[in-house]
PDB file of C-alpha atoms in Angstrom:
ATOM      1  CA  MET A 167      45.723 -18.710 -20.492  1.00 44.00           C
ATOM      2  CA  THR A 168      45.440 -15.484 -18.658  1.00 48.00           C
ATOM      3  CA  SER A 169      42.467 -13.356 -17.957  1.00 48.00           C
ATOM      4  CA  ASP A 170      42.043  -9.819 -19.407  1.00 49.00           C
ATOM      5  CA  PRO A 171      42.341  -7.286 -16.493  1.00 53.00           C
ATOM      6  CA  GLY A 172      39.874  -5.104 -18.113  1.00 50.00           C
ATOM      7  CA  GLU A 173      37.390  -8.027 -18.333  1.00 47.00           C
ATOM      8  CA  VAL A 174      38.041  -8.901 -14.497  1.00 50.00           C
ATOM      9  CA  LYS A 175      37.579  -5.164 -13.582  1.00 60.00           C
ATOM     10  CA  ASP A 176      34.173  -5.001 -15.404  1.00 62.00           C
ATOM     11  CA  GLY A 177      33.188  -8.137 -13.702  1.00 65.00           C
ATOM     12  CA  TRP A 178      33.738  -6.682 -10.221  1.00 71.00           C
ATOM     13  CA  ARG A 179      32.027  -3.423 -11.487  1.00 76.00           C
ATOM     14  CA  ILE A 180      28.903  -5.276 -12.586  1.00 83.00           C
ATOM     15  CA  ALA A 181      29.061  -7.391  -9.396  1.00 87.00           C
ATOM     16  CA  GLY A 182      29.065  -4.235  -7.157  1.00 85.00           C
ATOM     17  CA  LEU A 183      26.243  -2.730  -9.282  1.00 90.00           C
ATOM     18  CA  VAL A 184      24.129  -5.974  -8.845  1.00 92.00           C
ATOM     19  CA  VAL A 185      24.703  -5.803  -4.892  1.00 95.00           C
ATOM     20  CA  ARG A 186      23.995  -1.979  -4.645  1.00 96.00           C
ATOM     21  CA  ILE A 187      20.694  -2.374  -6.675  1.00 96.00           C
ATOM     22  CA  ALA A 188      19.667  -5.607  -4.778  1.00 97.00           C
ATOM     23  CA  LEU A 189      20.177  -3.656  -1.420  1.00 97.00           C
ATOM     24  CA  LEU A 190      18.383  -0.515  -2.780  1.00 97.00           C
ATOM     25  CA  LEU A 191      15.413  -2.722  -3.832  1.00 96.00           C
ATOM     26  CA  ILE A 192      15.060  -3.867  -0.254  1.00 96.00           C
ATOM     27  CA  LEU A 193      15.678  -0.543   1.471  1.00 96.00           C
ATOM     28  CA  LEU A 194      13.775   1.914  -0.755  1.00 95.00           C
ATOM     29  CA  PRO A 195      10.381  -0.086  -0.333  1.00 92.00           C
ATOM     30  CA  GLY A 196      10.862  -0.367   3.354  1.00 92.00           C
ATOM     31  CA  ALA A 197      11.716   3.347   3.699  1.00 92.00           C
ATOM     32  CA  LEU A 198       8.518   4.257   1.878  1.00 90.00           C
ATOM     33  CA  VAL A 199       6.336   1.877   3.799  1.00 88.00           C
ATOM     34  CA  ALA A 200       7.998   2.688   7.233  1.00 87.00           C
ATOM     35  CA  GLY A 201       7.551   6.559   6.448  1.00 86.00           C
ATOM     36  CA  LEU A 202       3.980   6.184   5.500  1.00 85.00           C
ATOM     37  CA  SER A 203       3.469   4.453   8.810  1.00 83.00           C
ATOM     38  CA  PHE A 204       5.076   7.159  10.795  1.00 82.00           C
ATOM     39  CA  PHE A 205       2.746   9.780   9.475  1.00 83.00           C
ATOM     40  CA  PRO A 206      -0.627   8.432   9.480  1.00 86.00           C
ATOM     41  CA  SER A 207      -3.980  10.021   9.143  1.00 85.00           C
ATOM     42  CA  SER A 208      -6.216  10.620  12.053  1.00 86.00           C
ATOM     43  CA  ARG A 209      -9.059   8.250  12.801  1.00 89.00           C
ATOM     44  CA  THR A 210     -11.369   7.238  15.791  1.00 92.00           C
ATOM     45  CA  LEU A 211     -11.576   4.052  17.691  1.00 93.00           C
ATOM     46  CA  GLY A 212     -14.926   3.512  16.111  1.00 92.00           C
ATOM     47  CA  GLU A 213     -13.466   3.703  12.673  1.00 92.00           C
ATOM     48  CA  PHE A 214     -10.704   1.331  13.708  1.00 94.00           C
ATOM     49  CA  ARG A 215     -13.357  -1.198  14.847  1.00 93.00           C
ATOM     50  CA  ALA A 216     -15.378  -0.935  11.686  1.00 93.00           C
ATOM     51  CA  ALA A 217     -12.330  -1.391   9.453  1.00 92.00           C
ATOM     52  CA  VAL A 218     -11.381  -4.501  11.440  1.00 93.00           C
ATOM     53  CA  ALA A 219     -14.889  -5.907  11.369  1.00 91.00           C
ATOM     54  CA  ALA A 220     -14.899  -5.412   7.593  1.00 90.00           C
ATOM     55  CA  ASP A 221     -11.388  -7.095   7.439  1.00 90.00           C
ATOM     56  CA  ARG A 222      -9.873  -4.132   5.680  1.00 91.00           C
ATOM     57  CA  VAL A 223      -7.060  -3.982   7.965  1.00 92.00           C
ATOM     58  CA  SER A 224      -3.725  -5.590   6.527  1.00 89.00           C
ATOM     59  CA  ALA A 225      -1.403  -4.602   9.629  1.00 88.00           C
ATOM     60  CA  ILE A 226      -1.581  -3.120  12.992  1.00 90.00           C
ATOM     61  CA  THR A 227       1.001  -1.883  15.458  1.00 88.00           C
ATOM     62  CA  TYR A 228       0.368  -0.904  18.835  1.00 89.00           C
ATOM     63  CA  ARG A 229       2.142   0.273  22.126  1.00 88.00           C
ATOM     64  CA  ALA A 230       0.767  -0.538  25.703  1.00 87.00           C
ATOM     65  CA  GLY A 231       1.749   0.030  29.267  1.00 78.00           C
ATOM     66  CA  GLY A 232       0.393   1.091  32.528  1.00 67.00           C
ATOM     67  CA  GLU A 233      -1.100  -1.015  35.210  1.00 59.00           C
ATOM     68  CA  GLN A 234      -4.204  -1.297  33.511  1.00 59.00           C
ATOM     69  CA  ARG A 235      -2.546  -2.472  30.283  1.00 83.00           C
ATOM     70  CA  GLU A 236      -3.945   0.591  28.413  1.00 88.00           C
ATOM     71  CA  LEU A 237      -2.905   1.368  24.761  1.00 89.00           C
ATOM     72  CA  TYR A 238      -0.983   4.523  24.088  1.00 88.00           C
ATOM     73  CA  GLN A 239      -0.828   4.162  20.516  1.00 90.00           C
ATOM     74  CA  VAL A 240      -2.842   2.065  17.698  1.00 92.00           C
ATOM     75  CA  ARG A 241      -1.922   2.323  14.017  1.00 91.00           C
ATOM     76  CA  TRP A 242      -3.267   0.358  11.185  1.00 92.00           C
ATOM     77  CA  ALA A 243      -2.797  -0.181   7.430  1.00 90.00           C
ATOM     78  CA  GLU A 244      -5.684  -0.598   4.893  1.00 87.00           C
ATOM     79  CA  GLY A 245      -3.080  -1.735   2.306  1.00 79.00           C
ATOM     80  CA  PRO A 246       0.698  -1.012   2.756  1.00 73.00           C
ATOM     81  CA  LEU A 247       0.425   2.741   1.583  1.00 81.00           C
ATOM     82  CA  VAL A 248      -2.513   3.814   3.640  1.00 86.00           C
ATOM     83  CA  TRP A 249      -2.161   4.054   7.404  1.00 89.00           C
ATOM     84  CA  HIS A 250      -4.290   5.511  10.121  1.00 90.00           C
ATOM     85  CA  GLU A 251      -3.954   6.319  13.857  1.00 91.00           C
ATOM     86  CA  ILE A 252      -6.307   6.780  16.625  1.00 91.00           C
ATOM     87  CA  ASP A 253      -5.394  10.468  17.710  1.00 82.00           C
ATOM     88  CA  THR A 254      -5.933  10.252  21.423  1.00 85.00           C
ATOM     89  CA  VAL A 255      -3.077   9.267  23.929  1.00 84.00           C
ATOM     90  CA  PRO A 256      -3.768   7.127  25.704  1.00 87.00           C
ATOM     91  CA  VAL A 257      -6.398   5.515  23.324  1.00 90.00           C
ATOM     92  CA  ARG A 258      -9.965   6.117  24.897  1.00 87.00           C
ATOM     93  CA  ASP A 259     -13.107   4.142  24.665  1.00 85.00           C
ATOM     94  CA  GLY A 260     -15.544   6.720  25.701  1.00 84.00           C
ATOM     95  CA  PRO A 261     -14.558   7.866  29.371  1.00 86.00           C
ATOM     96  CA  ARG A 262     -12.369   4.852  29.755  1.00 87.00           C
ATOM     97  CA  SER A 263      -9.038   3.708  28.642  1.00 88.00           C
ATOM     98  CA  TYR A 264      -8.755   1.222  25.803  1.00 91.00           C
ATOM     99  CA  THR A 265      -7.183  -1.986  27.195  1.00 90.00           C
ATOM    100  CA  VAL A 266      -5.027  -4.556  25.689  1.00 90.00           C
ATOM    101  CA  ALA A 267      -7.913  -7.206  26.471  1.00 91.00           C
ATOM    102  CA  GLU A 268     -10.390  -5.091  24.580  1.00 92.00           C
ATOM    103  CA  PHE A 269      -7.978  -4.587  21.728  1.00 93.00           C
ATOM    104  CA  THR A 270      -7.356  -8.403  21.616  1.00 92.00           C
ATOM    105  CA  ARG A 271     -11.089  -9.031  21.603  1.00 93.00           C
ATOM    106  CA  ASP A 272     -11.630  -6.660  18.840  1.00 92.00           C
ATOM    107  CA  ILE A 273      -9.200  -7.954  16.440  1.00 92.00           C
ATOM    108  CA  ALA A 274      -9.861 -11.606  17.162  1.00 90.00           C
ATOM    109  CA  GLY A 275     -10.533 -13.429  13.770  1.00 82.00           C
ATOM    110  CA  GLY A 276      -9.035 -10.810  11.611  1.00 81.00           C
ATOM    111  CA  SER A 277      -6.211 -11.414   9.098  1.00 83.00           C
ATOM    112  CA  ALA A 278      -4.292  -8.457   9.950  1.00 87.00           C
ATOM    113  CA  ASP A 279      -0.497  -8.882  10.945  1.00 86.00           C
ATOM    114  CA  VAL A 280      -0.298  -7.518  14.410  1.00 87.00           C
ATOM    115  CA  THR A 281       3.070  -6.172  15.978  1.00 83.00           C
ATOM    116  CA  ARG A 282       3.592  -4.844  19.357  1.00 83.00           C
ATOM    117  CA  LEU A 283       6.194  -2.038  19.602  1.00 76.00           C
ATOM    118  CA  ASP A 284       8.348  -1.748  22.704  1.00 66.00           C
ATOM    119  CA  GLY A 285       8.008   1.127  24.927  1.00 52.00           C
ATOM    120  CA  ARG A 286       5.934   4.321  24.291  1.00 42.00           C
ATOM    121  CA  SER A 287       8.339   6.204  22.273  1.00 43.00           C
ATOM    122  CA  GLY A 288      10.063   3.432  20.158  1.00 45.00           C
ATOM    123  CA  ASP A 289      13.542   5.124  20.662  1.00 51.00           C
ATOM    124  CA  GLY A 290      16.131   2.989  19.386  1.00 57.00           C
ATOM    125  CA  GLY A 291      19.154   5.150  20.311  1.00 70.00           C
ATOM    126  CA  ILE A 292      21.396   6.468  17.578  1.00 82.00           C
ATOM    127  CA  LEU A 293      20.580   3.917  15.012  1.00 87.00           C
ATOM    128  CA  PRO A 294      17.759   4.931  12.703  1.00 90.00           C
ATOM    129  CA  GLY A 295      14.458   3.277  13.706  1.00 86.00           C
ATOM    130  CA  TRP A 296      12.788   2.568  10.314  1.00 90.00           C
ATOM    131  CA  PRO A 297      14.862  -0.323   9.164  1.00 92.00           C
ATOM    132  CA  PHE A 298      13.966  -2.254  12.234  1.00 88.00           C
ATOM    133  CA  GLN A 299      10.180  -1.098  12.282  1.00 82.00           C
ATOM    134  CA  VAL A 300       9.073  -1.694   8.776  1.00 83.00           C
ATOM    135  CA  PRO A 301       5.408  -2.884   9.679  1.00 77.00           C
ATOM    136  CA  LEU A 302       5.106  -5.578   7.064  1.00 75.00           C
ATOM    137  CA  SER A 303       5.305  -9.163   7.768  1.00 72.00           C
ATOM    138  CA  GLY A 304       8.990 -10.551   7.661  1.00 79.00           C
ATOM    139  CA  TRP A 305      10.101  -7.277   6.069  1.00 84.00           C
ATOM    140  CA  VAL A 306      12.246  -6.099   9.063  1.00 87.00           C
ATOM    141  CA  ILE A 307      14.556  -9.166   8.620  1.00 93.00           C
ATOM    142  CA  TRP A 308      15.249  -7.965   5.050  1.00 95.00           C
ATOM    143  CA  THR A 309      15.552  -4.143   5.845  1.00 95.00           C
ATOM    144  CA  GLY A 310      17.585  -4.837   8.927  1.00 94.00           C
ATOM    145  CA  THR A 311      20.041  -7.127   7.087  1.00 96.00           C
ATOM    146  CA  ALA A 312      20.255  -4.815   4.204  1.00 97.00           C
ATOM    147  CA  TRP A 313      20.993  -1.837   6.380  1.00 97.00           C
ATOM    148  CA  TRP A 314      23.664  -3.716   8.259  1.00 97.00           C
ATOM    149  CA  ALA A 315      25.189  -5.066   5.050  1.00 97.00           C
ATOM    150  CA  THR A 316      25.348  -1.591   3.655  1.00 97.00           C
ATOM    151  CA  SER A 317      27.144  -0.441   6.753  1.00 97.00           C
ATOM    152  CA  LEU A 318      29.802  -3.064   6.591  1.00 97.00           C
ATOM    153  CA  ILE A 319      30.308  -2.222   2.942  1.00 96.00           C
ATOM    154  CA  MET A 320      30.929   1.340   3.931  1.00 96.00           C
ATOM    155  CA  LEU A 321      33.154   0.364   6.735  1.00 95.00           C
ATOM    156  CA  ALA A 322      35.256  -1.873   4.406  1.00 94.00           C
ATOM    157  CA  SER A 323      35.438   0.634   1.617  1.00 91.00           C
ATOM    158  CA  VAL A 324      37.302   4.223   1.078  1.00 89.00           C
ATOM    159  CA  PRO A 325      34.299   6.304   0.503  1.00 91.00           C
ATOM    160  CA  ARG A 326      34.652   9.013  -2.020  1.00 90.00           C
ATOM    161  CA  LEU A 327      32.403  11.750  -0.653  1.00 93.00           C
ATOM    162  CA  GLY A 328      33.267  11.617   3.021  1.00 94.00           C
ATOM    163  CA  ASN A 329      35.318   9.513   5.426  1.00 94.00           C
ATOM    164  CA  ARG A 330      33.938   6.801   7.525  1.00 94.00           C
ATOM    165  CA  TRP A 331      33.134   8.972  10.446  1.00 96.00           C
ATOM    166  CA  ALA A 332      31.098  11.243   8.175  1.00 96.00           C
ATOM    167  CA  TRP A 333      29.273   8.275   6.649  1.00 97.00           C
ATOM    168  CA  PHE A 334      28.665   6.999  10.262  1.00 97.00           C
ATOM    169  CA  TRP A 335      26.613  10.110  11.144  1.00 97.00           C
ATOM    170  CA  LEU A 336      24.874  10.052   7.717  1.00 97.00           C
ATOM    171  CA  PHE A 337      23.916   6.339   8.390  1.00 97.00           C
ATOM    172  CA  THR A 338      22.676   6.978  11.830  1.00 95.00           C
ATOM    173  CA  VAL A 339      21.429  10.721  12.433  1.00 94.00           C
ATOM    174  CA  GLY A 340      20.879  11.216   8.719  1.00 95.00           C
ATOM    175  CA  GLN A 341      18.412   8.311   8.800  1.00 93.00           C
ATOM    176  CA  ILE A 342      18.714   7.589   5.055  1.00 95.00           C
ATOM    177  CA  GLY A 343      22.361   7.782   4.695  1.00 96.00           C
ATOM    178  CA  ALA A 344      22.575   3.981   3.889  1.00 97.00           C
ATOM    179  CA  ILE A 345      20.149   4.682   0.789  1.00 97.00           C
ATOM    180  CA  VAL A 346      22.360   7.836  -0.228  1.00 96.00           C
ATOM    181  CA  PHE A 347      25.579   5.734   0.052  1.00 97.00           C
ATOM    182  CA  LEU A 348      24.225   3.152  -2.412  1.00 97.00           C
ATOM    183  CA  LEU A 349      23.180   5.680  -4.701  1.00 96.00           C
ATOM    184  CA  LEU A 350      26.503   7.743  -4.725  1.00 94.00           C
ATOM    185  CA  GLU A 351      29.532   5.448  -3.694  1.00 91.00           C
ATOM    186  CA  PRO A 352      32.078   4.896  -4.968  1.00 87.00           C
ATOM    187  CA  ARG A 353      30.427   6.699  -7.958  1.00 87.00           C
ATOM    188  CA  PRO A 354      26.863   7.363  -8.795  1.00 90.00           C
ATOM    189  CA  LEU A 355      24.703   4.369  -9.503  1.00 89.00           C
ATOM    190  CA  TRP A 356      23.863   6.036 -12.973  1.00 87.00           C
ATOM    191  CA  SER A 357      27.441   6.512 -14.155  1.00 81.00           C
ATOM    192  CA  ARG A 358      28.256   5.053 -17.374  1.00 76.00           C
ATOM    193  CA  ALA A 359      31.054   2.436 -17.632  1.00 70.00           C
ATOM    194  CA  GLY A 360      34.462   3.974 -17.365  1.00 67.00           C
ATOM    195  CA  GLU A 361      33.078   7.279 -16.295  1.00 70.00           C
ATOM    196  CA  ARG A 362      34.940   8.460 -13.192  1.00 72.00           C
ATOM    197  CA  PRO A 363      33.604  11.645 -11.040  1.00 71.00           C
ATOM    198  CA  ALA A 364      36.293  14.379 -10.659  1.00 67.00           C
ATOM    199  CA  PRO A 365      38.134  14.057  -7.230  1.00 62.00           C
ATOM    200  CA  ARG A 366      36.841  16.336  -4.551  1.00 71.00           C
ATOM    201  CA  GLY A 367      37.451  16.931  -0.831  1.00 81.00           C
ATOM    202  CA  ARG A 368      35.805  14.438   1.540  1.00 89.00           C
ATOM    203  CA  LEU A 369      33.698  15.416   4.393  1.00 93.00           C
ATOM    204  CA  ASP A 370      35.276  14.784   7.699  1.00 94.00           C
ATOM    205  CA  GLY A 371      33.525  13.609  10.862  1.00 94.00           C
ATOM    206  CA  GLY A 372      32.266  17.069  11.943  1.00 94.00           C
ATOM    207  CA  GLN A 373      31.071  17.994   8.669  1.00 95.00           C
ATOM    208  CA  GLY A 374      29.410  14.783   8.257  1.00 95.00           C
ATOM    209  CA  CYS A 375      27.643  15.209  11.575  1.00 95.00           C
ATOM    210  CA  LEU A 376      26.167  18.690  10.462  1.00 97.00           C
ATOM    211  CA  VAL A 377      25.268  17.418   7.085  1.00 96.00           C
ATOM    212  CA  SER A 378      23.405  14.406   8.800  1.00 95.00           C
ATOM    213  CA  ILE A 379      21.316  16.719  10.805  1.00 95.00           C
ATOM    214  CA  VAL A 380      20.200  18.407   7.535  1.00 96.00           C
ATOM    215  CA  LEU A 381      19.812  15.087   5.798  1.00 95.00           C
ATOM    216  CA  GLY A 382      17.554  13.776   8.687  1.00 93.00           C
ATOM    217  CA  LEU A 383      15.329  16.854   8.738  1.00 94.00           C
ATOM    218  CA  ILE A 384      14.966  16.432   4.918  1.00 94.00           C
ATOM    219  CA  ALA A 385      14.187  12.684   5.321  1.00 92.00           C
ATOM    220  CA  ALA A 386      11.381  13.489   7.929  1.00 90.00           C
ATOM    221  CA  ALA A 387       9.973  16.273   5.920  1.00 91.00           C
ATOM    222  CA  GLY A 388       9.871  14.032   2.795  1.00 89.00           C
ATOM    223  CA  ALA A 389       8.123  11.259   4.787  1.00 85.00           C
ATOM    224  CA  ALA A 390       5.567  13.534   6.139  1.00 84.00           C
ATOM    225  CA  GLY A 391       4.953  15.035   2.788  1.00 84.00           C
ATOM    226  CA  VAL A 392       4.567  11.565   1.227  1.00 82.00           C
ATOM    227  CA  GLY A 393       2.300  10.341   4.126  1.00 76.00           C
ATOM    228  CA  ARG A 394       0.070  13.462   3.848  1.00 77.00           C
ATOM    229  CA  LEU A 395      -0.211  13.004   0.048  1.00 78.00           C
ATOM    230  CA  ALA A 396      -0.908   9.250   0.244  1.00 72.00           C
ATOM    231  CA  GLY A 397      -3.597   9.973   2.849  1.00 69.00           C
ATOM    232  CA  LEU A 398      -5.262  12.448   0.423  1.00 72.00           C
ATOM    233  CA  VAL A 399      -4.868  10.283  -2.726  1.00 72.00           C
ATOM    234  CA  LEU A 400      -5.415   6.794  -1.391  1.00 64.00           C
ATOM    235  CA  GLY A 401      -7.186   7.243   2.133  1.00 57.00           C
TER     236      GLY A 401
END
């Protein structure tokens, strides 16, 4: 008994769709939460302390440094979609710097998930930062794994819209290239069975680099807009 080639092909197509959808279901929420955390609304240290005391804070990220172990950044979430940040750098407690010791004392006994970010800038080089900085407990493992898995799929495939160098720039400088890849390659996710997009010229590495800059700016503007909207509606 032999297998029908058409059934085998359909089976691979369905398996590919399942993998793409599963990866998107990890990356899309991660991108949303990370984007919202990158564009928080401004709050004061007093408001932070009040939120912690009332146990309204679900997650906190901070950066610290200096000889006095002062804090350069404090961001917190009141629910996964509402993010705030103390708007002074370094964080001030009246005329003094707000120190790690004071911060630790203030959050003691709270239920928030606390994450210390490395360095003052959080610069991760050419790799996009958001898949590895999603400020939800345990979510970084999922988004980081999904991003790397999508990268390996791209490298092992023959993309339709651009060569591998083009997609490399879209994945890195373009920030959300992995999500775009899952939506569009090797054909749009919403294509019907048997529907094949018309062949077209692929982007080369140089063109992909230029497009990635535009995509990165669009991603940043979109995240800022969503963050401001969430702050107005929910915060």
